[in-house]
Coordinates of C-alpha atoms and ligand atoms in Angstrom, one line a residue:
X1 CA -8.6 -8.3 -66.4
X2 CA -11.8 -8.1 -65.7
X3 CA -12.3 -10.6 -63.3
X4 CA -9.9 -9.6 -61.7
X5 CA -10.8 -5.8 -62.0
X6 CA -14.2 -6.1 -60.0
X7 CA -13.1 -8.0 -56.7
X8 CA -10.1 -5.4 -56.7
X9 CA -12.5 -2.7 -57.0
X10 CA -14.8 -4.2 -54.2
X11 CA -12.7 -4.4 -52.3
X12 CA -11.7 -1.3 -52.6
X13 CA -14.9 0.2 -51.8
X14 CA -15.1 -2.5 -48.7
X15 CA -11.9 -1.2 -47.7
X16 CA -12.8 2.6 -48.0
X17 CA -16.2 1.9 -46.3
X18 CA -14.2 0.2 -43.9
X19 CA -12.1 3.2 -43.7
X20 CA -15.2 5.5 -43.3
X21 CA -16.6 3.6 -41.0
X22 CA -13.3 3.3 -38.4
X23 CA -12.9 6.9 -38.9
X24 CA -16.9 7.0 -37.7
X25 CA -16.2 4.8 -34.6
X26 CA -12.9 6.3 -33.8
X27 CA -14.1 9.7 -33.7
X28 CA -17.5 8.6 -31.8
X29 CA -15.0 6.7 -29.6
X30 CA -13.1 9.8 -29.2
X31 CA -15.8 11.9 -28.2
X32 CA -17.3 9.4 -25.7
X33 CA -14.1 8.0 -24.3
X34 CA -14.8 6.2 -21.6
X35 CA -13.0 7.9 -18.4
X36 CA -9.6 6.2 -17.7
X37 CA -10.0 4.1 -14.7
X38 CA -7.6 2.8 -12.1
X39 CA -6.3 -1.1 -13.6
X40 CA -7.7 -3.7 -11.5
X41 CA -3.7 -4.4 -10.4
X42 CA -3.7 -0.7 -8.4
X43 CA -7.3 -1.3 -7.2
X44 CA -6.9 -2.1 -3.3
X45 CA -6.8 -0.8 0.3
X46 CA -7.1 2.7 0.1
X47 CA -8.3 3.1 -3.4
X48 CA -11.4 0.9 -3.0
X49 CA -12.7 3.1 -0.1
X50 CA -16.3 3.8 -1.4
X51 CA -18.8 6.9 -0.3
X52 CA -19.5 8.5 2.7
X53 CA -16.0 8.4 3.7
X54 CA -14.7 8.3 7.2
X55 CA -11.8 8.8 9.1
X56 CA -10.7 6.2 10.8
X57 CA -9.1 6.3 14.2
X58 CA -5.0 6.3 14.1
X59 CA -4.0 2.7 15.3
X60 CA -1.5 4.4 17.9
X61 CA -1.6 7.3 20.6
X62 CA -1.0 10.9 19.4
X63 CA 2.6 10.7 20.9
X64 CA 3.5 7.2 19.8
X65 CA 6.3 8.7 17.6
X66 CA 7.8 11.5 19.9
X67 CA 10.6 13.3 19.7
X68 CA 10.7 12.6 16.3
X69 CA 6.9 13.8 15.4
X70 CA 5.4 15.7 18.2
X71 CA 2.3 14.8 19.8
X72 CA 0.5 17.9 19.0
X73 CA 1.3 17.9 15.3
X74 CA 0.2 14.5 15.2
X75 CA -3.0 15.6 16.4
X76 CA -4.1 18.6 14.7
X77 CA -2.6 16.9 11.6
X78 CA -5.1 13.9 11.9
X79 CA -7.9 15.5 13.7
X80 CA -8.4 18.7 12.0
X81 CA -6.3 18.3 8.4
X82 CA -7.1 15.1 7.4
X83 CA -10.5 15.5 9.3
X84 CA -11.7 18.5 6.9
X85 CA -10.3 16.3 3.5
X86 CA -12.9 13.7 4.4
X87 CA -15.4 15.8 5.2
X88 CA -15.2 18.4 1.8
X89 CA -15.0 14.9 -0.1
X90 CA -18.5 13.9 1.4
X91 CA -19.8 17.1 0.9
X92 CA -19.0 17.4 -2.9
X93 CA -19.9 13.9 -3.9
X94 CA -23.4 14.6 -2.1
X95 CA -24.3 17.2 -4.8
X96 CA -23.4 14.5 -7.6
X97 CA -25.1 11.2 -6.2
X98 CA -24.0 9.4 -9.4
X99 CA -20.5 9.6 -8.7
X100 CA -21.0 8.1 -4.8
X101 CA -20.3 4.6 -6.2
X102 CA -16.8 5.1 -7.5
X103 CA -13.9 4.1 -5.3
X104 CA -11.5 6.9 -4.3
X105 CA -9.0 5.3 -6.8
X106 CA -11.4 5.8 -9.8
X107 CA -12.5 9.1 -8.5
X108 CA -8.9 10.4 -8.8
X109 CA -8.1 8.2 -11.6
X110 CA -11.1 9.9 -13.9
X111 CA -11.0 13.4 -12.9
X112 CA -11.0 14.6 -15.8
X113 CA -14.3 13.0 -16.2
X114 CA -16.3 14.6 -13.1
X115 CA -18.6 17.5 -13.3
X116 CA -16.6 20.7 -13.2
X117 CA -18.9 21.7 -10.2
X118 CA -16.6 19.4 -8.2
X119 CA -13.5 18.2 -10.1
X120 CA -11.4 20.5 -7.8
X121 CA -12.9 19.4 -4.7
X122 CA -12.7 16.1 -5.6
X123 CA -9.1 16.2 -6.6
X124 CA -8.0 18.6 -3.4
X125 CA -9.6 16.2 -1.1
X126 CA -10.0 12.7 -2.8
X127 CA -6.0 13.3 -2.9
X128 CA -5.9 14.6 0.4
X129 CA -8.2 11.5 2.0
X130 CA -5.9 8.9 -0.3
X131 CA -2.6 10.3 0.8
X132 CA -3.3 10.9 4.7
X133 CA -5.0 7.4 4.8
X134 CA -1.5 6.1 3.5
X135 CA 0.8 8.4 5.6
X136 CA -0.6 7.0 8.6
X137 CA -0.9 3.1 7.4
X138 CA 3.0 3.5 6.5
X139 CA 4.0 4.7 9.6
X140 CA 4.7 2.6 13.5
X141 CA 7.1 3.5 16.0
X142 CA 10.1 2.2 16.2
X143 CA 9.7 1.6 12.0
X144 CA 10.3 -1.8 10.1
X145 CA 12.3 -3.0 7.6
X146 CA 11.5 -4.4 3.8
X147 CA 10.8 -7.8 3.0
X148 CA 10.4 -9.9 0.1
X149 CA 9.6 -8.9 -3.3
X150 CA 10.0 -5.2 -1.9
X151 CA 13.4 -5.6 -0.2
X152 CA 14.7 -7.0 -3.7
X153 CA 13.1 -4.2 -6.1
X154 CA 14.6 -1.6 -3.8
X155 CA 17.9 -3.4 -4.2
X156 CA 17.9 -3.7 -7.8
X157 CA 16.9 -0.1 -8.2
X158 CA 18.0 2.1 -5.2
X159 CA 21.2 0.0 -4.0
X160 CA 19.5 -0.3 -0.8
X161 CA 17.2 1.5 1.6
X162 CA 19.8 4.3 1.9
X163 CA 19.6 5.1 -1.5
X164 CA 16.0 4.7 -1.6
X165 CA 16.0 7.5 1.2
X166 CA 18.3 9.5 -0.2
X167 CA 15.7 9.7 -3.5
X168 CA 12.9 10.6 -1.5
X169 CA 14.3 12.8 0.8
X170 CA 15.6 14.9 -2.5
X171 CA 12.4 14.4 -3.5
X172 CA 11.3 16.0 -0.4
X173 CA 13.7 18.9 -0.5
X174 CA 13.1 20.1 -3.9
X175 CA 9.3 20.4 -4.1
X176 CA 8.7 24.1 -3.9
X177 CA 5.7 24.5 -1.4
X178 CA 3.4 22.3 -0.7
X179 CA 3.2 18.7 -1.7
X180 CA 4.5 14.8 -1.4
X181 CA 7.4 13.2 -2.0
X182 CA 6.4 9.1 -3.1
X183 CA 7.9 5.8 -3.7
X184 CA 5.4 4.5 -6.6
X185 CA 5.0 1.6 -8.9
X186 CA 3.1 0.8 -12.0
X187 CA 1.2 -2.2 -13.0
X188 CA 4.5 -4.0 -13.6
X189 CA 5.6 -3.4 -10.0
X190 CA 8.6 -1.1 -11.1
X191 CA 9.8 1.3 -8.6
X192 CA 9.9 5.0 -9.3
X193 CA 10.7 8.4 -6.7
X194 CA 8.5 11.2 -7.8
X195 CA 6.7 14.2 -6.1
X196 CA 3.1 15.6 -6.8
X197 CA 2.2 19.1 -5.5
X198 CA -0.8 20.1 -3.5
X199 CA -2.8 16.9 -2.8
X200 CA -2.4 15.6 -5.8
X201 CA -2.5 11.7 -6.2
X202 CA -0.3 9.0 -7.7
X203 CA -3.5 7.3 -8.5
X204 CA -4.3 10.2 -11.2
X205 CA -1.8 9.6 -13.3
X206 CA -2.3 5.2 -12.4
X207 CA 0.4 4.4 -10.3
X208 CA 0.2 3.0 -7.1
X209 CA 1.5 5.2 -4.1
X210 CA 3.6 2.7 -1.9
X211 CA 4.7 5.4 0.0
X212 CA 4.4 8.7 0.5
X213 CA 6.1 11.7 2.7
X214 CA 3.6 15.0 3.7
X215 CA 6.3 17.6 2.9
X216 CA 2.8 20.3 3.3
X217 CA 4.2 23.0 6.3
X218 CA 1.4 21.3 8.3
X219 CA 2.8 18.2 9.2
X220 CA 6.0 19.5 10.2
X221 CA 6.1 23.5 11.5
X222 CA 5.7 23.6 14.9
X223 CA 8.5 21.5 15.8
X224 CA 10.6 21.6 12.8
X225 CA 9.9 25.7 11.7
X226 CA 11.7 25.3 8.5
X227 CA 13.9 22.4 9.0
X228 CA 11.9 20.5 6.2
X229 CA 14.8 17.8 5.7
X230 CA 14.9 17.1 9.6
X231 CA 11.9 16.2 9.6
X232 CA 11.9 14.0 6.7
X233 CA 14.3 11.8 8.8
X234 CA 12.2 11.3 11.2
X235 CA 9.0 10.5 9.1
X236 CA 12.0 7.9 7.4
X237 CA 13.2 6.9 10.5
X238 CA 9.5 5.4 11.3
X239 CA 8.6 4.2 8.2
X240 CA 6.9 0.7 8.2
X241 CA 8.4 -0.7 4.8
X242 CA 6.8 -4.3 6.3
X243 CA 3.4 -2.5 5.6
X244 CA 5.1 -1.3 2.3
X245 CA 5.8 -4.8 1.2
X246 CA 2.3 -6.2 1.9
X247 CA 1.0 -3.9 -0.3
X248 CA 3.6 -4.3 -2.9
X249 CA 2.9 -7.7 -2.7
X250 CA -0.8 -7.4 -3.9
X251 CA 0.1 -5.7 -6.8
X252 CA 1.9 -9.5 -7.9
X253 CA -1.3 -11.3 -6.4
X254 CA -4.2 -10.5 -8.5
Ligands
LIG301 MN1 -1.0 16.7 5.7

């Protein structure tokens, strides 16, 4: 018995100390949880854009895409909108130089992380410099279609590129003011139709926007007044989902 009695009880008091000492690391873990950062999968193109940020000149003339979006809109929407993102970005990651070396995906990804001075700024404009940069990468006139691993996902979970526009255009429709409607995917590559309000970014919550429709007044008023949906069509009816697929595509290459 006891033989048998004193390894039992050392153990025991291995196990509790164990115990005590899990609880310990746990709860110091807790406390100094690292902040989540975007996976490695999610981490190209746009979210690897580093500090000072820049706006980069649109790849096609202001009126590339008329009737469907006007010239001027295109304009002030690039120009001046996405223009003033970059810039208040800049401007609050001056006042916290330790933050300048995180990409724009872990910036969003760990906001809850960043000094309070700046969390908002960072998340009204980080989102607004993430999503414009992709509104205008997934857009050519004339559009294109899916390919590859992209085209089949879209089959398997929308039907076809119908339903997939159908989803986001619902998407569209129901976010009450301001926002995005997105095609996403997680690190598995699975498909999913979601809106964010405000400039708020896939990347926060770790999904990669694919895709993603401005549904802010901005980008649509002064030709379309309040005819949101018509102009949803015509972002959809220029999207490039050949872009879409290349960047689907990396998700499977790393
Ligand atoms: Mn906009």
């Amino acid at each position: 018995m006891k033989k048998s009695y004193l390894p039992s009880r050392r153990r025991m008091l291995q196990t509790s100390l164990a115990g005590a000492g899990f609880l310990f690391f746990s709860t110091l873990g807790r406390a100094m949880r690292p902040a989540s950062t975007l996976p490695p999968k999610l981490s190209f193109g746009i979210a690897n854009l580093k500090y000072p940020f820049k706006l980069d000149d649109l790849p096609y003339a202001h009126d590339a895409f008329e009737p469907g979006i006007d010239a001027k809109t295109m304009e002030i929407h690039h120009s001046r909108h996405h223009n003033a993102y970059v810039n208040n970005l800049n401007a609050a990651l001056e006042k916290e130089p330790s933050w300048q070396s995180y990409s724009l995906g872990d910036l969003l990804a760990k906001l809850d992380t960043l000094p309070s001075s700046i969390r908002t700024t960072v998340r009204n404009n980080g989102g607004g410099h993430a999503n414009h940069a992709l509104y205008w990468e997934t857009m050519r006139p004339g559009g294109s279609s899916p390919t590859g691993e992209l085209a089949n996902a879209i089959e398997r979970k929308f039907g076809d590129l119908g339903g997939l526009r159908a989803e986001l255009k619902s998407a569209a429709g129901s976010r009450f003011g301001s926002g995005w409607s997105w095609l996403v995917c997680d690190t598995d590559g699975i498909l999913a139709v979601r809106s964010t309000a405000n400039q708020d970014s896939p990347y926060m919550d770790g999904q990669l926007p694919l895709f993603g429709i401005d549904v802010w007044e901005h980008a649509y008023y002064l030709k379309y007044q309040n005819r949101r949906g018509d102009y949803v069509d015509a972002y959809l009816d220029v999207a490039d989902w050949a872009t879409v697929s290349k960047n689907y595509d990396s998700v499977f290459a790393s």
